[in-house]
Amino acid sequence: VLTPDDDARARESLSAALDVPRLVDVLRPFRVVDDLNVVVRADAENPQRALSVRALEVRFKSDSGATSATRDDAEARGRDAVASECFDVSTMTDDTCGRARRETGDACVRRARTEAETSGRFEKFFDANERATAFNECEAFDHALGAILCVRAGKSSYEDVLQSFEDLKQQFLRLPVFAKGGADPETCFGKVLVWDARDGATTKEEAEALLQRVRQTGAWDCELLTLNSDLEGTCASGVDWNEHRETVISRAAAERAGVANEASKTMGRYMSLEDVDRAKTYVRVFVTKTLLPHMERKLFALSTQIYNTRKGLRNQFKTFWGRSTATATAHRDGEQGHRSPEGQIRLAGDLAFMLGDYDTALANFKLVHSDYKSQSAWKRLASSYEAMAHVYVATRHLRNKADLKKDINHAYDSAMTSLLKYETIGGVGDLHLAHVEMLKARSAVEHATALTAIGAYREAHAPLVSASAFVHSDLRAALLLERAAFAFVRCHPPMVRKFASYMILAGARYVRAGAIAAATRCYSFALPVSNEYGWSAALEHLNTTLGRLVANIGHTKAALEFFRDAVGCAAYLPADAQTVRIDALEEFAAKYASEVPAEQRNAKDDELACPLPEMNVQKVKVIFADDRESSESTSDHGEEAWSAIERGGVIPQNLLAAAPGANWLSGGPRTIEIEQTAVCASGEDVKIDVDLKNPLRLPLDVNNLRLLWEFTPSNGTLVSNDRGETSDALVRAKVENKVFAPQSEQTIRLTITPSASGVLRVSGVAWTVGSKRVLHGRRYFDVSAPRTRRGANGEWLRDVTKHKRLVFNVCETVPRCDGTLEGVPKRSMDGALQRIDLVISNVTQPMAKWIRVRLPRSVLRPVDASHVPVTEPTVKRNSSREDLERDSINRDDGDGGDDDVVDSDGVIYALPAWETLESGSTIRWPLWFHPNAVGRTAVRICVCYQPEPPAPKLLRYRTIRIFESVEVTPSMRVSAMTTPSPSHPLARVIRLSIASGREQTDIFKLGSVRLGSSKDRVKYELIPLMKHATAPRLIAPGETIETLIKCSPSEEANAKELLNFVDAIPEESAKPLFAFHNSFKKNDAKRALKVRNEVITDGLMITWSLKGGDVVGAQHVRNVVELTRCTDTTRTPNELKSKVTWTINYASTIKLDETAPGNMTYSSVTLSARNESDDALDIVFVADATSSAPANVESGGWSLEIDKNAWQNRETLPTSEDKRRRPIPLPPGKPIVWVGPVRRVAKNVAPGAVFNFPLTIACFAKGDHILDGYTLSWTETAPAPSATPGSMSISSVSRATDGARVAVPTDARNAPFIITVT
């Protein structure tokens, strides 16, 4: 849009407060012309092919705006466009700055997605870059297709107007794009006569008359435009002229034309509706009658020339321009003018693209890009690739997304490669490099925009990140990186970690560009995401940077909050960097305190936000004054163990029950259990252990460390040091000062002492940290517990005990006793026996009564054997008060613990001498200490005592917790295995393996071996099976010895079941050790094992002493492995195996009496059978007479036959009954046979009982023979009514054995039984 006095008019408009729009700005609001429905025929190959143009957008430019600009011009205009969003910090408040600290990751993602879709700063900035690269010689799309020549309707004649039109044409052709030969000068022109109502030089009627003269003398298409007809300036046009105002990128061109890019609120206020209608109408007339016909003619002419000379594919285009198809001449980019064949083809493609003929446009672009590539015209080649990508994006709705994305990426990647080559060959001048940089930035932005348009958000970041690396401007790089980050957040699902990472990179470049507002925005986007993933390094960097940014703006409170968070994440930094962070935090804390009055600050919130030191608010340990201070660690689960001990019986059950209350479920009374762990006495210290940690790598001073409390006296109002109300007369909280070593954790014991009765609540801990003492911190306890119920407002609440909520009932003064263990060693050997003393003292004036002591039976027991535990009902888990009253099973020293028992290892002692303990009195009780496991052994003793009646309602009993930890070292290892002995079913041979470790330095001397005692069982005799039974049994370090001992049933009722070696330990030491051994026994649900008289059921005890006798001890073998032979054969079904076991007692050697009748010698044997089942059995012995006889002999006893040839003739023996008067003689058959009754029955053999069958064998020949030829069977039939349960009898009467379970000789436990006949 040209006018001869455009410069003067612009200067006048500028002096008139920018009220009058320029002529180009008058036409720009109507640049979109729709509802055209114009048919265009531009295809010479197919003239009947019509293209319908329904709408067209025209880009109106002034002569100053139709020029390229430098990189600095584009940077300046872009900076102005984004100044309000990137550089204006006036809109940033404390709430805006601190929002990132409170925002969640999901909320941040939603806000970022909205920002990515609505913010226009990226488009505004790079629109200036794109317009700066327009109007170059490569792209016909930016070349002017026509001009509107505007002449003022003044006092001049029509001849002057016509001459002005001619002058403007020449001015138009002198534009840089035409002067360089890049654009086709064959254009169209529109002519306009402009009448300005505010000019006053002529009237509207004179302007219309002048228009008629101009039309009649040659300018028939001239039109009249009126301006500023609204002389009142009412802004009645309804057009936002600032929105459509042309921005001239080139600052030199803008200065020459006097164009101001600043907006004016009163721009165009004198434009009337008539002026607007005339401008709108003229634009439509110009498009339909001038511009579209010109484009149609131009495109048709190019298409016709190409069609007339084309003979086949690509070479036909070349022959049209008179070039050889064999070779291609290389041209530089500057030599490719509008008259070149490539320039004409590119023009045809751009015209087709403007008219919407995308297929023709793409064909032309593909054709011309091959020529550019062969000619090394890299800049034009890159432009052709970008033009192809424009076609792909315009036709995106008609193609497959995958193929479309592939084509777009290929086009833009090729364009970027071409620009890199153009940068290399074009020289190293600053202007050239700056121009190429602008082109590369434009290509990358278009690439990302194209991918975004097709929904490929995941790939849209790549070109932007690449472009940010080669641009010199920090602001431009920051905008590219920010846009790349927004691409990640628009994915589904959003890639939030990459989004945060690129936002941090963008923020760093914004900081370098001085865009504080934009940098704060980027870091604020990254902080919630990093906080969501717990990236400590990223959080420290973000908080520190945000603190510095908002501090520069002047927001001290927000800066303080960010520096607090930064220090909390600075554990990974070196010590000097941590010192810098703390100094900054202290600086801003002091600054905030000086700037804001105390009444306007929220001191509690500020102290809660203090990051140092770290405190575990969910772990609190309370120690009352009546508990012993111990070194108990959390790995011992101390509180849980002590709670089980105290509920296990040491506290009388009647003290744990309160008054009955109504129970609507049962309709009767109910009892409420009371735990006195939340009760303390006035004047006594309550110690609370809290865990504090210094995460930094430098020492940390923590001063004024104290407990926060609330106290409500029995007859007063609430007082609290949390609100500044302190009263040492009621509660005194001790103040501690600590120095924490670098990266250390300490358990600090804080003390609070109530001085009156009432309710005391400990709420938290407060402190002052740092050398400057300006940082104050506090934490409130939040004991971990599940939220189990809803409150009144619907919030889930925790149901925890008062003790864990740290609320204590303070009652009046009561007696307090101290307890300690004297003589407990720090180290002890496994199995050693040592004497210690339990000392209990009353340190207060009131009397203590009814003292009860709980000992762990596994390691402690009284020295005085007459001190026996109390016999009370066993306290089991989930048992009620009624269950205890109904429980008739009493605990005694011999029974082991049950899994359901609350305190299975504890025994309670309450001696008559302990009923009272006067003030200042002491009880000393000697105990045996016997550790039995290697490692750390915890010794817990609980003492319960009661105040003298009448006792306070809240404190009816008190306890003392005594804890010691002893390191138990190895002594020696003992293992035992047993095998059945053939002498008796209950006899065993024990093989002891005793080893001393190589790390030992002492020599052990064995004392004795003793079987564990059991009630109602057979007594045993222990016999050593060794050569030197009288020699001492010594075990040197690293040595292993083995000992064989036979255990046989003894007929003596008082058998000691003991085997003493030489120099056994004294009996006074062996007795307590044996008492410990018996206390280790565990209850068995099947008590039938005791009745069956098992040998090793109660284990073994091996006593020992060190050489010199100064230390004695014992090892306890509780699980003795029994090794059995293959007693069960395949003949016995699995469900019937091991019902009966047996052995045979016989003379191992028999002298054959050759003078006896028939050369036969008799010998007595005893078969001992044991019932292994849980039921009474009938056991039957049957001698198998037919197993040694010929096949035709069925049954009968045994006798001798003289005929020695009968065995050889057995197959021909007669079968008649009269011929078979006696059994066939044996020799040379089996040399041993059973004689006498062939069947014997033992009826009603009780479980675990042993029955002996007296039998006789006859030997016929010398040699080693096996005792077989019999079967043993049993049945589970009920005994006869007259039989007494458990009684046994023998009968020789034969009876049926239906359902009997049969075993053969090889099933015997010690089979085979071999007898030697000499």
Short mmCIF file of N, CA, C and O in Angstrom, two decimals, residues 775-826:
data_model
loop_
_atom_site.label_atom_id
_atom_site.label_comp_id
_atom_site.label_asym_id
_atom_site.label_seq_id
_atom_site.Cartn_x
_atom_site.Cartn_y
_atom_site.Cartn_z
N LEU A 775 17.40 -17.98 63.99
CA LEU A 775 16.55 -19.03 63.44
C LEU A 775 15.93 -19.80 64.60
O LEU A 775 16.64 -20.42 65.40
N HIS A 776 14.64 -19.75 64.69
CA HIS A 776 13.90 -20.45 65.73
C HIS A 776 13.08 -21.56 65.09
O HIS A 776 12.46 -21.37 64.04
N GLY A 777 13.08 -22.73 65.74
CA GLY A 777 12.35 -23.87 65.21
C GLY A 777 11.56 -24.58 66.27
O GLY A 777 11.80 -24.43 67.47
N ARG A 778 10.61 -25.35 65.82
CA ARG A 778 9.80 -26.17 66.70
C ARG A 778 9.20 -27.31 65.89
O ARG A 778 9.04 -27.23 64.68
N ARG A 779 8.86 -28.39 66.59
CA ARG A 779 8.16 -29.51 65.99
C ARG A 779 7.14 -30.03 67.01
O ARG A 779 7.43 -30.08 68.21
N TYR A 780 5.99 -30.41 66.50
CA TYR A 780 4.96 -31.02 67.34
C TYR A 780 4.97 -32.53 67.12
O TYR A 780 5.11 -33.00 65.98
N PHE A 781 4.82 -33.27 68.20
CA PHE A 781 4.84 -34.72 68.12
C PHE A 781 3.62 -35.21 67.33
O PHE A 781 2.51 -34.69 67.48
N ASP A 782 3.85 -36.21 66.50
CA ASP A 782 2.78 -36.87 65.75
C ASP A 782 3.07 -38.36 65.78
O ASP A 782 3.64 -38.93 64.86
N VAL A 783 2.68 -38.98 66.90
CA VAL A 783 3.00 -40.39 67.10
C VAL A 783 2.28 -41.22 66.06
O VAL A 783 1.10 -41.04 65.80
N SER A 784 3.03 -42.12 65.43
CA SER A 784 2.47 -42.92 64.35
C SER A 784 1.39 -43.84 64.88
O SER A 784 1.58 -44.59 65.83
N ALA A 785 0.23 -43.79 64.26
CA ALA A 785 -0.89 -44.66 64.62
C ALA A 785 -1.88 -44.63 63.47
O ALA A 785 -1.98 -43.64 62.74
N PRO A 786 -2.63 -45.71 63.24
CA PRO A 786 -3.60 -45.71 62.14
C PRO A 786 -4.79 -44.80 62.44
O PRO A 786 -5.20 -44.64 63.59
N ARG A 787 -5.32 -44.22 61.38
CA ARG A 787 -6.54 -43.42 61.51
C ARG A 787 -7.73 -44.36 61.38
O ARG A 787 -7.96 -44.93 60.32
N THR A 788 -8.48 -44.52 62.45
CA THR A 788 -9.49 -45.58 62.51
C THR A 788 -10.91 -45.07 62.56
O THR A 788 -11.84 -45.86 62.43
N ARG A 789 -11.15 -43.79 62.76
CA ARG A 789 -12.52 -43.32 62.87
C ARG A 789 -12.60 -41.88 62.36
O ARG A 789 -11.60 -41.18 62.25
N ARG A 790 -13.82 -41.47 62.05
CA ARG A 790 -14.04 -40.12 61.54
C ARG A 790 -14.49 -39.20 62.67
O ARG A 790 -15.21 -39.60 63.58
N GLY A 791 -14.03 -37.96 62.58
CA GLY A 791 -14.44 -36.97 63.55
C GLY A 791 -15.73 -36.29 63.16
O GLY A 791 -16.43 -36.69 62.21
N ALA A 792 -16.06 -35.23 63.89
CA ALA A 792 -17.32 -34.53 63.63
C ALA A 792 -17.35 -33.88 62.26
O ALA A 792 -18.39 -33.80 61.61
N ASN A 793 -16.20 -33.41 61.80
CA ASN A 793 -16.14 -32.74 60.49
C ASN A 793 -15.80 -33.70 59.36
O ASN A 793 -15.51 -33.27 58.25
N GLY A 794 -15.81 -34.99 59.61
CA GLY A 794 -15.54 -35.97 58.57
C GLY A 794 -14.09 -36.35 58.42
O GLY A 794 -13.76 -37.22 57.61
N GLU A 795 -13.19 -35.72 59.17
CA GLU A 795 -11.76 -36.02 59.05
C GLU A 795 -11.44 -37.31 59.81
O GLU A 795 -11.96 -37.56 60.90
N TRP A 796 -10.57 -38.12 59.22
CA TRP A 796 -10.17 -39.36 59.88
C TRP A 796 -9.26 -39.05 61.05
O TRP A 796 -8.33 -38.25 60.95
N LEU A 797 -9.52 -39.70 62.19
CA LEU A 797 -8.79 -39.46 63.42
C LEU A 797 -8.06 -40.72 63.85
O LEU A 797 -8.41 -41.84 63.45
N ARG A 798 -7.05 -40.51 64.70
CA ARG A 798 -6.29 -41.63 65.23
C ARG A 798 -6.78 -42.00 66.62
O ARG A 798 -7.02 -41.13 67.45
N ASP A 799 -6.93 -43.29 66.88
CA ASP A 799 -7.23 -43.77 68.22
C ASP A 799 -5.95 -44.37 68.79
O ASP A 799 -5.55 -45.48 68.43
N VAL A 800 -5.27 -43.64 69.64
CA VAL A 800 -4.05 -44.12 70.26
C VAL A 800 -4.16 -43.92 71.76
O VAL A 800 -5.00 -43.16 72.25
N THR A 801 -3.31 -44.60 72.49
CA THR A 801 -3.37 -44.52 73.95
C THR A 801 -2.91 -43.14 74.41
O THR A 801 -2.22 -42.41 73.71
N LYS A 802 -3.27 -42.81 75.63
CA LYS A 802 -2.87 -41.52 76.18
C LYS A 802 -1.36 -41.40 76.28
O LYS A 802 -0.80 -40.32 76.10
N HIS A 803 -0.72 -42.52 76.58
CA HIS A 803 0.73 -42.48 76.71
C HIS A 803 1.38 -42.04 75.40
O HIS A 803 2.28 -41.22 75.38
N LYS A 804 0.90 -42.55 74.30
CA LYS A 804 1.48 -42.19 73.01
C LYS A 804 1.07 -40.80 72.58
O LYS A 804 1.70 -40.19 71.74
N ARG A 805 -0.01 -40.32 73.12
CA ARG A 805 -0.38 -38.94 72.84
C ARG A 805 0.29 -37.98 73.83
O ARG A 805 0.05 -36.79 73.80
N LEU A 806 1.10 -38.55 74.74
CA LEU A 806 1.88 -37.75 75.68
C LEU A 806 1.00 -36.87 76.56
O LEU A 806 1.29 -35.70 76.78
N VAL A 807 -0.08 -37.45 77.05
CA VAL A 807 -0.94 -36.79 78.03
C VAL A 807 -0.83 -37.58 79.32
O VAL A 807 -1.09 -38.78 79.34
N PHE A 808 -0.41 -36.92 80.40
CA PHE A 808 -0.13 -37.60 81.66
C PHE A 808 -1.01 -37.03 82.77
O PHE A 808 -1.17 -35.80 82.88
N ASN A 809 -1.54 -37.95 83.55
CA ASN A 809 -2.26 -37.57 84.76
C ASN A 809 -1.25 -37.48 85.91
O ASN A 809 -0.55 -38.45 86.21
N VAL A 810 -1.17 -36.35 86.52
CA VAL A 810 -0.22 -36.11 87.60
C VAL A 810 -0.97 -36.23 88.93
O VAL A 810 -1.95 -35.49 89.16
N CYS A 811 -0.56 -37.16 89.74
CA CYS A 811 -1.22 -37.36 91.04
C CYS A 811 -0.28 -36.91 92.16
O CYS A 811 0.86 -36.51 91.93
N GLU A 812 -0.76 -37.04 93.38
CA GLU A 812 0.03 -36.60 94.52
C GLU A 812 1.21 -37.56 94.74
O GLU A 812 1.31 -38.60 94.11
N THR A 813 2.09 -37.20 95.67
CA THR A 813 3.33 -37.95 95.88
C THR A 813 3.04 -39.35 96.39
O THR A 813 2.21 -39.56 97.28
N VAL A 814 3.74 -40.36 95.83
CA VAL A 814 3.62 -41.77 96.21
C VAL A 814 5.02 -42.32 96.38
O VAL A 814 6.00 -41.71 95.95
N PRO A 815 5.16 -43.49 97.03
CA PRO A 815 6.51 -44.05 97.21
C PRO A 815 7.16 -44.40 95.88
O PRO A 815 6.50 -44.75 94.90
N ARG A 816 8.49 -44.32 95.86
CA ARG A 816 9.26 -44.67 94.67
C ARG A 816 10.46 -45.48 95.10
O ARG A 816 11.21 -45.11 96.01
N CYS A 817 10.63 -46.61 94.43
CA CYS A 817 11.74 -47.51 94.73
C CYS A 817 12.68 -47.56 93.52
O CYS A 817 12.25 -47.41 92.38
N ASP A 818 13.94 -47.81 93.80
CA ASP A 818 14.94 -48.01 92.77
C ASP A 818 15.40 -49.45 92.80
O ASP A 818 15.46 -50.08 93.87
N GLY A 819 15.72 -49.97 91.62
CA GLY A 819 16.20 -51.34 91.53
C GLY A 819 17.42 -51.42 90.63
O GLY A 819 17.55 -50.67 89.66
N THR A 820 18.31 -52.35 90.97
CA THR A 820 19.52 -52.52 90.17
C THR A 820 20.00 -53.95 90.30
O THR A 820 19.65 -54.67 91.25
N LEU A 821 20.79 -54.37 89.30
CA LEU A 821 21.43 -55.68 89.32
C LEU A 821 22.92 -55.48 89.55
O LEU A 821 23.58 -54.74 88.82
N GLU A 822 23.44 -56.14 90.58
CA GLU A 822 24.86 -56.04 90.89
C GLU A 822 25.55 -57.34 90.50
O GLU A 822 25.03 -58.43 90.72
N GLY A 823 26.74 -57.18 89.93
CA GLY A 823 27.53 -58.34 89.55
C GLY A 823 27.25 -58.87 88.18
O GLY A 823 27.77 -59.94 87.82
N VAL A 824 26.45 -58.17 87.39
CA VAL A 824 26.16 -58.64 86.04
C VAL A 824 27.38 -58.39 85.17
O VAL A 824 27.84 -57.24 85.06
N PRO A 825 27.95 -59.41 84.54
CA PRO A 825 29.15 -59.19 83.72
C PRO A 825 28.79 -58.56 82.37
O PRO A 825 27.68 -58.70 81.87
N LYS A 826 29.73 -57.82 81.82
CA LYS A 826 29.54 -57.28 80.47
C LYS A 826 29.68 -58.36 79.41
O LYS A 826 29.00 -58.33 78.38
#
